[in-house]
Amino acid sequence: MKLLITGGAGFIGSNFVHYMLSRYPGYEIINVDSLTYAGNPENLRQVENHPNYTFVKADIADQAALTPLFESGIDAVINFAAESHVDRSILQPGLFVHTNVIGTQTLLDLSKTYQVAKYVQVSTDEVYGTLGAEGLFTEETPLAPNSPYSASKAGADLLVRAYYETFGLPAVITRCSNNYGPYQFPEKLIPLMIQNALQDKQLPVYGDGLQVRDWLYVEDHCRAIDLVLHQGRTGQVYNIGGSNERTNLHVVQTILQELGKPESLIRHVEDRLGHDRRYAIDASKIKNELGWTPQHNFEEGIKATIAWYLQNEQWLEQVVSGAYMNYYDTQYAKRLESK
Ligand SMILES: NC(=O)c1ccc[n+]([C@@H]2O[C@H](COP(=O)([O-])OP(=O)(O)OC[C@H]3O[C@@H](n4cnc5c(N)ncnc54)[C@H](O)[C@@H]3O)[C@@H](O)[C@H]2O)c1
């Protein structure tokens, strides 16, 4: 089987490339990634010489660059490539429309033209908007995105649906909750807090920190996508979530405890604009239909994640020293000063 994976140099994509090459050594994998600040070739160093792995640096919205890859015969596309950080989408919505909407539409067109057998769109629970204290997102929950990021992902999901309905493209959508684990860029909550705590820097927590997220260890997400790729019914949406609801504050406190650092490092900062209060997933469809179950609970997964960052401090230093991270740090510094 020949797979085109996009965004494979990012957090979830690189975990998926590792997962697939070890689970299906005979599969051929082409990884297309434009290497934005979030894409890091170091994430794939261990597999770069694998005989069945090819890396292609390209923008998923660049049809001319992608056409020869599709001409070479692709069985399935798994689209991870995205601008993925909500805070950045508030600063630069246009970039999110370019990659998440136009990029997806470009992949859909090529998948249609070259008749790929399966197209998997990796989406997010954020397209459903926010929940109150009760309830869960099901696949029937109406889309109500609140950030430019989630709006661009919802736009992509609607295009995928339209290509299935209009052209019969064999497409399927997954909507997953918050992931954590190795290779996550340290602008996202868990690696950012680990990194700051290790350096005895303040840990900026938005608002009261009582926003709830449903955390899933990245390997469990990879296994879910593997099942959807091979067995998921086309035209369907599958929610993926770990039933690990935790407040952001609890997550930060857990990291501090694990690292033996004081809670006095926590600094509450002005809340994110339009910050969703609670996400929680009903994953019964993928569990009942495809037999998926998460294998990692939060307590064990967060320990493994912290251990990985401790063992890979060089990786952390390398990504943090990038210009974009410094730019981003200054945004945080401004927020801290504004309090
Ligand atoms: N991280 C999460 O918790 C989470 C949860 C649910 C769904 N998702 C979705 O999963 C996917 C992967 O998320 P992630 O956290 O790994 O993101 P990430 O930001 O870590 O990685 C994104 C990757 O896409 C690449 N990319 C960006 N723009 C591109 C373009 N125009 N052309 C080609 N490559 C481009 C980047 O270089 C990077 O390697 C995204 O689609 C995201 O919406 C993420």
Coordinates of C-alpha atoms and ligand atoms in Angstrom, one line a residue:
M1 CA 0.0 0.0 0.0
K2 CA 1.3 3.4 -0.9
L3 CA 0.3 6.2 1.5
L4 CA 0.6 10.0 1.1
I5 CA 0.8 11.4 4.6
T6 CA 0.8 15.2 4.9
G7 CA 2.2 17.2 7.9
G8 CA 4.3 14.2 8.9
A9 CA 7.0 16.4 10.3
G10 CA 4.7 17.8 12.9
F11 CA 3.6 16.4 16.3
I12 CA 0.9 13.8 15.4
G13 CA 2.0 13.2 11.9
S14 CA 5.6 12.2 12.9
N15 CA 4.2 9.9 15.6
F16 CA 2.0 8.4 12.9
V17 CA 4.9 7.9 10.4
H18 CA 6.9 6.1 13.1
Y19 CA 3.8 4.0 14.1
M20 CA 3.0 3.0 10.5
L21 CA 6.5 2.1 9.5
S22 CA 6.9 -0.1 12.4
R23 CA 3.4 -1.7 12.2
Y24 CA 3.4 -2.1 8.4
P25 CA 7.0 -2.4 7.2
G26 CA 5.9 -3.2 3.7
Y27 CA 3.9 0.0 3.2
E28 CA 5.4 2.8 1.2
I29 CA 5.1 6.2 2.9
I30 CA 5.5 9.6 1.2
N31 CA 5.5 12.4 3.7
V32 CA 4.7 15.8 2.3
D33 CA 5.4 18.7 4.6
S34 CA 6.3 22.4 4.0
L35 CA 8.3 22.5 7.2
T36 CA 6.7 25.5 8.9
Y37 CA 7.9 26.4 12.4
A38 CA 5.9 23.4 13.6
G39 CA 7.5 20.9 11.3
N40 CA 10.8 19.5 12.4
P41 CA 13.0 17.0 10.4
E42 CA 14.5 15.9 13.7
N43 CA 11.2 14.2 14.5
L44 CA 11.9 11.8 11.7
R45 CA 15.7 11.3 12.0
Q46 CA 15.3 7.6 13.0
V47 CA 13.4 6.8 9.8
E48 CA 14.9 9.1 7.2
N49 CA 16.9 6.2 5.6
H50 CA 14.1 3.7 5.8
P51 CA 13.8 2.1 2.3
N52 CA 10.0 2.7 2.3
Y53 CA 10.0 6.3 3.5
T54 CA 10.3 9.4 1.3
F55 CA 10.1 13.0 2.4
V56 CA 8.9 15.7 0.0
K57 CA 9.1 19.4 1.1
A58 CA 6.0 21.0 -0.4
D59 CA 2.9 23.1 0.5
I60 CA -0.3 21.1 0.4
A61 CA -1.9 24.0 -1.5
D62 CA 0.7 23.8 -4.3
Q63 CA -1.1 21.6 -6.8
A64 CA 1.8 21.6 -9.3
A65 CA 4.2 20.3 -6.7
L66 CA 1.9 17.5 -5.6
T67 CA 0.7 16.3 -9.0
P68 CA 3.8 14.1 -9.8
L69 CA 3.3 12.4 -6.4
F70 CA -0.2 11.5 -7.3
E71 CA 0.8 10.5 -10.8
S72 CA 3.1 8.0 -9.2
G73 CA 0.1 6.2 -7.8
I74 CA -1.2 6.8 -4.3
D75 CA -3.6 4.4 -2.6
A76 CA -4.6 6.6 0.3
V77 CA -4.1 10.1 1.6
I78 CA -4.0 11.0 5.3
N79 CA -4.1 14.7 5.8
F80 CA -2.5 15.9 9.0
A81 CA -1.0 19.1 7.6
A82 CA -2.5 22.2 9.2
E83 CA -1.8 25.4 11.0
S84 CA -2.8 24.0 14.4
H85 CA -2.4 26.6 17.1
V86 CA -5.5 28.6 18.2
D87 CA -3.4 31.6 19.5
R88 CA -1.6 32.0 16.2
S89 CA -5.0 31.8 14.4
I90 CA -6.1 34.8 16.3
L91 CA -3.0 36.7 15.1
Q92 CA -3.0 35.4 11.5
P93 CA -6.4 33.9 10.3
G94 CA -5.5 34.1 6.6
L95 CA -2.6 31.6 7.0
F96 CA -5.1 29.1 8.5
V97 CA -7.5 29.5 5.6
H98 CA -4.6 29.0 3.2
T99 CA -3.4 25.7 4.6
N100 CA -6.4 24.3 6.3
V101 CA -9.0 25.1 3.7
I102 CA -7.2 25.7 0.4
G103 CA -4.7 23.0 1.2
T104 CA -7.4 20.5 1.9
Q105 CA -9.3 21.4 -1.2
T106 CA -6.1 20.9 -3.3
L107 CA -5.6 17.5 -1.8
L108 CA -9.3 16.6 -2.4
D109 CA -9.1 17.6 -6.1
L110 CA -5.9 15.6 -6.6
S111 CA -7.4 12.6 -4.8
K112 CA -10.5 12.8 -7.0
T113 CA -8.5 13.2 -10.2
Y114 CA -6.1 10.3 -9.4
Q115 CA -8.9 8.2 -7.8
V116 CA -7.3 7.4 -4.5
A117 CA -9.0 4.5 -2.7
K118 CA -9.3 6.3 0.6
Y119 CA -8.9 9.9 1.8
V120 CA -8.7 10.5 5.6
Q121 CA -9.1 14.0 6.9
V122 CA -7.7 14.4 10.4
S123 CA -9.9 17.0 12.1
T124 CA -10.6 18.1 15.6
D125 CA -13.3 18.2 18.2
E126 CA -12.9 22.0 18.3
V127 CA -15.2 22.2 15.2
Y128 CA -18.1 21.5 17.6
G129 CA -17.5 24.6 19.6
T130 CA -17.8 24.5 23.4
L131 CA -19.7 22.5 25.9
G132 CA -21.2 23.5 29.3
A133 CA -20.5 21.4 32.4
E134 CA -22.5 18.5 31.1
G135 CA -22.8 16.5 27.8
L136 CA -20.4 15.1 25.2
F137 CA -19.7 15.8 21.5
T138 CA -21.2 13.1 19.3
E139 CA -20.8 12.9 15.5
E140 CA -24.2 14.5 15.2
T141 CA -23.3 17.6 17.3
P142 CA -23.7 20.7 15.0
L143 CA -20.6 22.4 13.9
A144 CA -20.1 25.7 15.8
P145 CA -16.4 26.6 15.7
N146 CA -15.4 29.6 17.8
S147 CA -11.8 30.4 16.7
P148 CA -10.3 31.0 13.3
Y149 CA -8.4 27.7 13.7
S150 CA -11.5 25.7 14.4
A151 CA -13.5 27.6 11.7
S152 CA -10.8 26.7 9.1
K153 CA -10.9 23.1 10.2
A154 CA -14.7 23.0 10.0
G155 CA -14.5 24.5 6.5
A156 CA -12.2 21.7 5.5
D157 CA -14.5 19.1 7.0
L158 CA -17.4 20.5 5.0
L159 CA -15.4 20.4 1.8
V160 CA -14.5 16.7 2.5
R161 CA -18.2 16.0 3.0
A162 CA -19.0 17.8 -0.2
Y163 CA -16.4 15.8 -2.2
Y164 CA -17.9 12.6 -0.9
E165 CA -21.5 13.7 -1.6
T166 CA -20.9 15.4 -5.0
F167 CA -18.1 13.3 -6.5
G168 CA -18.2 10.1 -4.5
L169 CA -14.7 10.6 -3.2
P170 CA -14.1 7.8 -0.7
A171 CA -13.4 10.1 2.2
V172 CA -13.7 9.8 5.9
I173 CA -13.2 12.4 8.7
T174 CA -11.8 11.9 12.2
R175 CA -12.4 14.4 15.0
C176 CA -10.1 13.9 17.9
S177 CA -9.7 15.6 21.3
N178 CA -6.5 17.2 22.6
N179 CA -3.4 15.0 22.0
Y180 CA -0.2 14.9 24.1
G181 CA 3.0 12.9 23.9
P182 CA 6.5 13.0 22.3
Y183 CA 7.5 15.5 19.6
Q184 CA 4.8 18.1 20.4
F185 CA 5.9 21.7 19.7
P186 CA 6.4 23.6 23.0
E187 CA 3.8 26.2 22.3
K188 CA 1.0 23.8 23.3
L189 CA 0.0 23.5 26.9
I190 CA 1.8 20.3 28.1
P191 CA 5.2 20.7 26.4
L192 CA 5.2 24.5 27.1
M193 CA 4.6 23.9 30.8
I194 CA 7.2 21.1 31.0
Q195 CA 9.7 23.3 29.3
N196 CA 9.0 26.4 31.5
A197 CA 9.0 24.3 34.7
L198 CA 12.4 22.7 33.8
Q199 CA 13.8 26.2 33.5
D200 CA 12.0 27.5 36.7
K201 CA 10.2 30.0 34.5
Q202 CA 6.6 31.2 35.1
L203 CA 3.9 28.9 33.8
P204 CA 1.2 31.1 32.1
V205 CA -2.3 29.7 32.7
Y206 CA -5.1 31.4 30.8
G207 CA -7.9 32.9 33.0
D208 CA -8.9 30.7 36.0
G209 CA -7.4 27.6 34.3
L210 CA -10.7 25.7 34.7
Q211 CA -11.1 25.0 31.0
V212 CA -11.6 21.3 30.5
R213 CA -10.0 19.3 27.8
D214 CA -10.3 15.5 27.0
W215 CA -6.7 14.3 26.8
L216 CA -5.6 11.5 24.5
Y217 CA -2.1 10.0 24.3
V218 CA -0.9 10.5 20.7
E219 CA -0.2 6.8 20.1
D220 CA -3.9 6.0 20.8
H221 CA -4.8 8.6 18.2
C222 CA -2.4 6.9 15.7
R223 CA -4.1 3.5 16.3
A224 CA -7.5 5.1 15.8
I225 CA -6.4 6.6 12.4
D226 CA -4.9 3.2 11.4
L227 CA -8.3 1.6 12.0
V228 CA -10.2 4.3 10.2
L229 CA -7.8 4.1 7.2
H230 CA -8.3 0.4 6.9
Q231 CA -11.9 -0.2 8.1
G232 CA -13.6 3.2 8.4
R233 CA -16.8 3.6 6.3
T234 CA -16.5 6.3 3.7
G235 CA -18.7 9.3 4.1
Q236 CA -18.6 8.9 7.9
V237 CA -17.2 10.9 10.8
Y238 CA -15.5 9.2 13.7
N239 CA -15.0 11.0 17.0
I240 CA -11.8 10.0 18.9
G241 CA -11.3 10.8 22.6
G242 CA -9.8 9.3 25.7
S243 CA -12.5 10.1 28.3
N244 CA -9.7 11.8 30.3
E245 CA -11.3 15.1 31.2
R246 CA -9.0 17.4 33.1
T247 CA -8.9 21.1 33.8
N248 CA -5.8 23.0 32.4
L249 CA -4.9 23.9 35.9
H250 CA -5.0 20.2 37.0
V251 CA -2.7 19.4 34.1
V252 CA -0.2 22.1 35.1
Q253 CA -0.3 21.1 38.7
T254 CA 0.4 17.4 37.8
I255 CA 3.4 18.5 35.7
L256 CA 4.8 20.5 38.6
Q257 CA 4.3 17.6 41.0
E258 CA 6.0 15.2 38.6
L259 CA 9.0 17.5 38.2
G260 CA 9.2 18.4 41.9
K261 CA 8.6 22.1 41.2
P262 CA 6.5 24.6 43.3
E263 CA 3.0 25.7 42.4
S264 CA 4.2 29.3 43.0
L265 CA 5.5 29.1 39.4
I266 CA 1.9 29.2 38.1
R267 CA 0.9 32.7 36.8
H268 CA -2.7 33.3 35.8
V269 CA -2.7 35.5 32.7
E270 CA -5.5 37.2 30.7
D271 CA -7.8 34.6 29.2
R272 CA -7.5 33.7 25.4
L273 CA -10.1 35.5 23.3
G274 CA -13.2 33.3 22.6
H275 CA -11.7 30.6 24.8
D276 CA -13.8 27.4 24.7
R277 CA -14.7 26.2 28.2
R278 CA -15.1 22.5 27.8
Y279 CA -14.5 19.8 25.2
A280 CA -15.5 16.2 25.9
I281 CA -15.9 13.4 23.4
D282 CA -18.4 10.5 23.0
A283 CA -16.2 8.0 21.2
S284 CA -18.7 5.1 21.2
K285 CA -19.0 5.0 17.4
I286 CA -15.3 4.2 16.7
K287 CA -15.3 1.8 19.8
N288 CA -18.4 -0.1 18.7
E289 CA -17.8 -0.1 15.0
L290 CA -14.0 -0.5 14.7
G291 CA -13.1 -1.9 18.1
W292 CA -10.9 1.0 19.1
T293 CA -10.0 1.5 22.8
P294 CA -7.4 3.9 24.2
Q295 CA -4.6 2.0 25.9
H296 CA -3.1 4.8 28.0
N297 CA -4.7 6.6 30.9
F298 CA -3.8 10.2 31.6
E299 CA -1.7 9.5 34.8
E300 CA 0.5 7.0 33.0
G301 CA 0.6 9.0 29.7
I302 CA 1.7 12.2 31.3
K303 CA 4.5 10.4 33.2
A304 CA 5.7 8.9 29.9
T305 CA 5.5 12.3 28.2
I306 CA 7.5 14.1 30.9
A307 CA 10.1 11.3 30.8
W308 CA 10.4 11.7 27.0
Y309 CA 11.0 15.5 27.3
L310 CA 13.6 14.9 30.0
Q311 CA 15.4 12.4 27.8
N312 CA 15.2 14.7 24.8
E313 CA 16.2 18.0 26.2
Q314 CA 18.4 18.5 23.2
W315 CA 15.3 18.3 20.9
L316 CA 13.5 20.8 23.2
E317 CA 16.4 23.2 23.1
Q318 CA 16.7 22.9 19.3
V319 CA 13.0 23.8 18.7
V320 CA 12.9 26.5 21.3
S321 CA 15.8 28.2 19.9
G322 CA 13.9 28.7 16.6
A323 CA 13.0 32.3 15.6
Y324 CA 9.3 31.6 15.7
M325 CA 9.5 30.3 19.2
N326 CA 11.3 33.5 20.3
Y327 CA 8.7 35.6 18.6
Y328 CA 6.0 33.6 20.4
D329 CA 7.8 33.9 23.7
T330 CA 7.6 37.7 23.4
Q331 CA 3.8 37.4 22.9
Y332 CA 3.7 35.5 26.2
A333 CA 6.0 38.1 27.9
K334 CA 3.7 40.9 26.8
R335 CA 0.7 39.0 28.3
L336 CA 2.5 38.6 31.6
E337 CA 3.5 42.2 31.7
S338 CA -0.2 43.2 30.9
K339 CA -1.4 41.7 34.2
Ligands
LIG1 N1 -2.6 18.4 18.5 C1 -3.8 18.1 18.8 O1 -4.2 18.0 20.0 C2 -4.9 17.8 17.8 C3 -6.1 17.3 18.2 C4 -7.0 17.0 17.2 C5 -6.7 17.2 15.8 N2 -5.5 17.7 15.5 C6 -5.3 17.8 14.0 O2 -4.2 16.9 13.7 C7 -3.4 17.5 12.7 C8 -1.9 17.5 13.2 O3 -1.8 18.3 14.4 P1 -0.4 18.5 15.1 O4 -0.7 18.9 16.5 O5 0.5 17.4 14.8 O6 0.0 19.8 14.3 P2 1.5 20.4 14.2 O7 1.3 21.9 14.1 O8 2.4 19.9 15.2 O9 2.0 19.9 12.7 C9 1.5 20.4 11.6 C10 2.4 20.0 10.4 O10 1.9 20.5 9.2 C11 2.9 21.1 8.4 N3 2.3 22.1 7.6 C12 1.7 23.3 8.0 N4 1.2 24.0 6.9 C13 1.5 23.2 5.8 C14 1.3 23.3 4.4 N5 0.7 24.4 3.9 N6 1.8 22.4 3.6 C15 2.4 21.3 4.1 N7 2.6 21.1 5.4 C16 2.2 22.0 6.2 C17 3.8 21.7 9.4 O11 5.1 21.9 8.9 C18 3.8 20.6 10.5 O12 4.8 19.6 10.3 C19 -3.9 18.8 12.4 O13 -4.7 18.7 11.2 C20 -4.8 19.2 13.6 O14 -5.8 20.0 13.3 C21 -4.6 18.0 16.4

